[in-house]
Amino acid sequence: MLPQEFCQLVFLKFLDLSSNQIYGDLPTCWSNLQELVFLDLSSNAFSGNVPTSTSTTCQLTSLHLANNSLTGGFPSALRYCMNLTMVDLQDNRLSGEIPSTGIDLSSNILSDGIPAELTNLKGLQFLNLSRNNLSGSIPNKLGNMNALESLDFSCNELLGHIPTSLYSLTFLSSLNLSNNQLSGRIPTGGQLETLNDPSIYSNNFGLCGVPLNECPVENSSFVSE
């Protein structure tokens, strides 16, 4: 268990306690560490909620809390961390809605839809929301995220068509939309021409087109939007 005295290190900038057997709740006084830039507490046995900070001062650029047993919602205080470039919370038990920040939130129990505000993060390179309970459609403005290199929405309950705007993601080299409820014609063109592995789209029984089976010509419902 991390002692409360940990929070007295007010000038601490880097802390890596990953891959230990530390258990218990995260200290509620973590907002005292306003100079902290890098924090890695991943692969431990932490439980409970991620503490909510009342401070509007945050220097964090990298936060790693993956592979613990954290519960509750996403820590709203991270909206004050304007320098964040990496947040990894995968393999916890977080729930609720997705915040409009670029992070790895795979393997949680997040629900509701993908917020359209997420598409405003033009500099985001990696987005992983796989293995959650997400529903609704993929935002049409996803193509505005010009820096995206890797996109994983697999193993959710997403509906509707794949946005044709994805073809404009010129840096996209990894895509996984498998195991959803997507339908319609798979869009083509641009970078999508290089992503021709059928497993990218597998187990979406309403999808058709390259690299899957041809679409029925007579069925107008297979025209992508």
GROMACS .gro file of C-alpha atoms in nm:
model
  225
    1MET     CA    1   0.000   0.000   0.000
    2LEU     CA    2   0.126   0.347  -0.085
    3PRO     CA    3   0.155   0.558   0.231
    4GLN     CA    4   0.001   0.905   0.249
    5GLU     CA    5   0.354   1.038   0.306
    6PHE     CA    6   0.405   0.973  -0.063
    7CYS     CA    7   0.210   1.295  -0.123
    8GLN     CA    8   0.467   1.503   0.066
    9LEU     CA    9   0.710   1.469  -0.225
   10VAL     CA   10   0.575   1.788  -0.375
   11PHE     CA   11   0.871   1.842  -0.610
   12LEU     CA   12   0.872   1.486  -0.746
   13LYS     CA   13   0.875   1.475  -1.127
   14PHE     CA   14   0.918   1.105  -1.216
   15LEU     CA   15   0.780   0.798  -1.037
   16ASP     CA   16   0.782   0.440  -1.166
   17LEU     CA   17   0.654   0.168  -0.931
   18SER     CA   18   0.523  -0.061  -1.203
   19SER     CA   19   0.521  -0.442  -1.189
   20ASN     CA   20   0.525  -0.482  -0.814
   21GLN     CA   21   0.265  -0.625  -0.579
   22ILE     CA   22   0.141  -0.298  -0.432
   23TYR     CA   23  -0.224  -0.314  -0.328
   24GLY     CA   24  -0.491  -0.091  -0.176
   25ASP     CA   25  -0.635   0.242  -0.284
   26LEU     CA   26  -0.442   0.515  -0.460
   27PRO     CA   27  -0.361   0.805  -0.223
   28THR     CA   28  -0.636   1.068  -0.223
   29CYS     CA   29  -0.378   1.344  -0.183
   30TRP     CA   30  -0.216   1.290  -0.522
   31SER     CA   31  -0.322   1.641  -0.628
   32ASN     CA   32  -0.037   1.767  -0.407
   33LEU     CA   33   0.213   1.636  -0.663
   34GLN     CA   34   0.172   1.929  -0.899
   35GLU     CA   35   0.523   1.894  -1.044
   36LEU     CA   36   0.477   1.529  -1.142
   37VAL     CA   37   0.544   1.469  -1.512
   38PHE     CA   38   0.562   1.088  -1.538
   39LEU     CA   39   0.368   0.838  -1.324
   40ASP     CA   40   0.366   0.461  -1.379
   41LEU     CA   41   0.180   0.243  -1.128
   42SER     CA   42   0.080  -0.023  -1.380
   43SER     CA   43   0.077  -0.398  -1.319
   44ASN     CA   44   0.009  -0.386  -0.947
   45ALA     CA   45  -0.300  -0.468  -0.740
   46PHE     CA   46  -0.446  -0.122  -0.681
   47SER     CA   47  -0.822  -0.108  -0.632
   48GLY     CA   48  -1.093   0.149  -0.573
   49ASN     CA   49  -1.153   0.472  -0.762
   50VAL     CA   50  -0.891   0.687  -0.927
   51PRO     CA   51  -0.879   0.987  -0.690
   52THR     CA   52  -1.047   1.307  -0.804
   53SER     CA   53  -0.830   1.615  -0.778
   54THR     CA   54  -0.959   1.962  -0.697
   55SER     CA   55  -0.646   2.123  -0.836
   56THR     CA   56  -0.641   2.294  -1.174
   57THR     CA   57  -0.261   2.264  -1.194
   58CYS     CA   58  -0.122   1.954  -1.363
   59GLN     CA   59   0.210   1.893  -1.538
   60LEU     CA   60   0.155   1.525  -1.623
   61THR     CA   61   0.259   1.415  -1.969
   62SER     CA   62   0.239   1.037  -1.916
   63LEU     CA   63   0.009   0.838  -1.685
   64HIS     CA   64   0.013   0.457  -1.665
   65LEU     CA   65  -0.236   0.278  -1.438
   66ALA     CA   66  -0.298  -0.030  -1.653
   67ASN     CA   67  -0.339  -0.384  -1.521
   68ASN     CA   68  -0.483  -0.306  -1.180
   69SER     CA   69  -0.834  -0.344  -1.036
   70LEU     CA   70  -0.942   0.019  -1.044
   71THR     CA   71  -1.316   0.091  -1.053
   72GLY     CA   72  -1.549   0.385  -1.094
   73GLY     CA   73  -1.549   0.644  -1.368
   74PHE     CA   74  -1.268   0.806  -1.561
   75PRO     CA   75  -1.089   1.069  -1.345
   76SER     CA   76  -1.241   1.398  -1.460
   77ALA     CA   77  -0.952   1.594  -1.310
   78LEU     CA   78  -0.733   1.486  -1.603
   79ARG     CA   79  -0.907   1.752  -1.811
   80TYR     CA   80  -0.669   1.997  -1.641
   81CYS     CA   81  -0.363   1.802  -1.762
   82MET     CA   82  -0.320   1.987  -2.089
   83ASN     CA   83   0.026   1.835  -2.151
   84LEU     CA   84  -0.090   1.472  -2.145
   85THR     CA   85   0.030   1.270  -2.442
   86MET     CA   86  -0.018   0.919  -2.301
   87VAL     CA   87  -0.278   0.774  -2.064
   88ASP     CA   88  -0.297   0.397  -2.025
   89LEU     CA   89  -0.583   0.260  -1.813
   90GLN     CA   90  -0.636  -0.071  -1.989
   91ASP     CA   91  -0.733  -0.388  -1.803
   92ASN     CA   92  -0.914  -0.228  -1.511
   93ARG     CA   93  -1.284  -0.217  -1.421
   94LEU     CA   94  -1.362   0.142  -1.514
   95SER     CA   95  -1.718   0.218  -1.614
   96GLY     CA   96  -1.937   0.500  -1.739
   97GLU     CA   97  -1.895   0.724  -2.041
   98ILE     CA   98  -1.576   0.783  -2.236
   99PRO     CA   99  -1.405   1.116  -2.175
  100SER     CA  100  -1.310   1.327  -2.475
  101THR     CA  101  -0.936   1.263  -2.446
  102GLY     CA  102  -0.700   1.040  -2.635
  103ILE     CA  103  -0.616   0.736  -2.427
  104ASP     CA  104  -0.598   0.357  -2.417
  105LEU     CA  105  -0.922   0.245  -2.249
  106SER     CA  106  -0.930  -0.111  -2.377
  107SER     CA  107  -1.062  -0.396  -2.161
  108ASN     CA  108  -1.288  -0.195  -1.934
  109ILE     CA  109  -1.668  -0.182  -1.912
  110LEU     CA  110  -1.726   0.157  -2.072
  111SER     CA  111  -2.068   0.211  -2.225
  112ASP     CA  112  -2.263   0.463  -2.433
  113GLY     CA  113  -2.128   0.601  -2.759
  114ILE     CA  114  -1.798   0.735  -2.887
  115PRO     CA  115  -1.809   1.114  -2.826
  116ALA     CA  116  -1.786   1.323  -3.143
  117GLU     CA  117  -1.561   1.565  -2.952
  118LEU     CA  118  -1.292   1.298  -2.968
  119THR     CA  119  -1.241   1.386  -3.334
  120ASN     CA  120  -1.109   1.729  -3.233
  121LEU     CA  121  -0.784   1.567  -3.114
  122LYS     CA  122  -0.604   1.625  -3.441
  123GLY     CA  123  -0.261   1.524  -3.305
  124LEU     CA  124  -0.369   1.187  -3.164
  125GLN     CA  125  -0.168   0.896  -3.305
  126PHE     CA  126  -0.311   0.594  -3.122
  127LEU     CA  127  -0.670   0.528  -3.016
  128ASN     CA  128  -0.773   0.200  -2.851
  129LEU     CA  129  -1.128   0.159  -2.720
  130SER     CA  130  -1.149  -0.216  -2.777
  131ARG     CA  131  -1.319  -0.473  -2.552
  132ASN     CA  132  -1.577  -0.245  -2.391
  133ASN     CA  133  -1.956  -0.211  -2.419
  134LEU     CA  134  -1.962   0.080  -2.663
  135SER     CA  135  -2.273   0.126  -2.876
  136GLY     CA  136  -2.394   0.368  -3.140
  137SER     CA  137  -2.213   0.460  -3.459
  138ILE     CA  138  -1.854   0.549  -3.540
  139PRO     CA  139  -1.828   0.931  -3.560
  140ASN     CA  140  -1.826   1.050  -3.922
  141LYS     CA  141  -1.562   1.313  -3.842
  142LEU     CA  142  -1.308   1.049  -3.744
  143GLY     CA  143  -1.135   1.130  -4.071
  144ASN     CA  144  -1.037   1.467  -3.923
  145MET     CA  145  -0.787   1.295  -3.693
  146ASN     CA  146  -0.514   1.323  -3.952
  147ALA     CA  147  -0.229   1.194  -3.733
  148LEU     CA  148  -0.392   0.860  -3.646
  149GLU     CA  149  -0.163   0.562  -3.703
  150SER     CA  150  -0.349   0.296  -3.505
  151LEU     CA  151  -0.725   0.262  -3.446
  152ASP     CA  152  -0.889  -0.023  -3.253
  153PHE     CA  153  -1.265  -0.031  -3.186
  154SER     CA  154  -1.291  -0.411  -3.184
  155CYS     CA  155  -1.512  -0.618  -2.953
  156ASN     CA  156  -1.784  -0.362  -2.884
  157GLU     CA  157  -2.146  -0.322  -2.995
  158LEU     CA  158  -2.099  -0.051  -3.257
  159LEU     CA  159  -2.370  -0.016  -3.522
  160GLY     CA  160  -2.416   0.141  -3.863
  161HIS     CA  161  -2.179   0.206  -4.150
  162ILE     CA  162  -1.803   0.254  -4.145
  163PRO     CA  163  -1.746   0.624  -4.225
  164THR     CA  164  -1.602   0.680  -4.571
  165SER     CA  165  -1.389   0.956  -4.418
  166LEU     CA  166  -1.147   0.688  -4.290
  167TYR     CA  167  -0.982   0.681  -4.632
  168SER     CA  168  -0.831   1.023  -4.558
  169LEU     CA  169  -0.626   0.893  -4.262
  170THR     CA  170  -0.304   0.883  -4.459
  171PHE     CA  171  -0.087   0.760  -4.169
  172LEU     CA  172  -0.319   0.478  -4.061
  173SER     CA  173  -0.125   0.151  -4.057
  174SER     CA  174  -0.325  -0.053  -3.804
  175LEU     CA  175  -0.704  -0.087  -3.799
  176ASN     CA  176  -0.932  -0.326  -3.610
  177LEU     CA  177  -1.312  -0.299  -3.629
  178SER     CA  178  -1.385  -0.668  -3.578
  179ASN     CA  179  -1.652  -0.815  -3.352
  180ASN     CA  180  -1.911  -0.539  -3.367
  181GLN     CA  181  -2.249  -0.503  -3.539
  182LEU     CA  182  -2.138  -0.285  -3.828
  183SER     CA  183  -2.316  -0.307  -4.162
  184GLY     CA  184  -2.301  -0.180  -4.519
  185ARG     CA  185  -2.025  -0.158  -4.777
  186ILE     CA  186  -1.667  -0.130  -4.652
  187PRO     CA  187  -1.529   0.204  -4.778
  188THR     CA  188  -1.233   0.205  -5.013
  189GLY     CA  189  -0.971   0.449  -5.132
  190GLY     CA  190  -0.668   0.618  -4.983
  191GLN     CA  191  -0.492   0.438  -4.701
  192LEU     CA  192  -0.775   0.184  -4.673
  193GLU     CA  193  -0.643   0.021  -4.991
  194THR     CA  194  -0.340  -0.100  -4.791
  195LEU     CA  195  -0.550  -0.240  -4.504
  196ASN     CA  196  -0.679  -0.549  -4.684
  197ASP     CA  197  -0.669  -0.814  -4.410
  198PRO     CA  198  -1.023  -0.959  -4.374
  199SER     CA  199  -0.974  -1.005  -3.999
  200ILE     CA  200  -0.993  -0.626  -3.960
  201TYR     CA  201  -1.368  -0.647  -4.029
  202SER     CA  202  -1.448  -1.003  -3.917
  203ASN     CA  203  -1.762  -1.089  -3.719
  204ASN     CA  204  -1.959  -0.791  -3.845
  205PHE     CA  205  -2.222  -0.994  -4.025
  206GLY     CA  206  -2.376  -0.698  -4.206
  207LEU     CA  207  -2.053  -0.585  -4.372
  208CYS     CA  208  -1.965  -0.659  -4.733
  209GLY     CA  209  -1.716  -0.551  -4.997
  210VAL     CA  210  -1.338  -0.586  -5.029
  211PRO     CA  211  -1.172  -0.760  -4.848
  212LEU     CA  212  -1.491  -0.951  -4.751
  213ASN     CA  213  -1.761  -1.092  -4.981
  214GLU     CA  214  -1.911  -0.883  -5.259
  215CYS     CA  215  -2.217  -0.674  -5.178
  216PRO     CA  216  -2.554  -0.765  -5.329
  217VAL     CA  217  -2.600  -0.517  -5.615
  218GLU     CA  218  -2.976  -0.514  -5.584
  219ASN     CA  219  -2.974  -0.414  -5.216
  220SER     CA  220  -2.941  -0.035  -5.183
  221SER     CA  221  -2.890  -0.067  -4.809
  222PHE     CA  222  -2.532  -0.169  -4.878
  223VAL     CA  223  -2.431   0.175  -4.996
  224SER     CA  224  -2.195   0.334  -4.742
  225GLU     CA  225  -2.277   0.673  -4.599
   0.00000   0.00000   0.00000
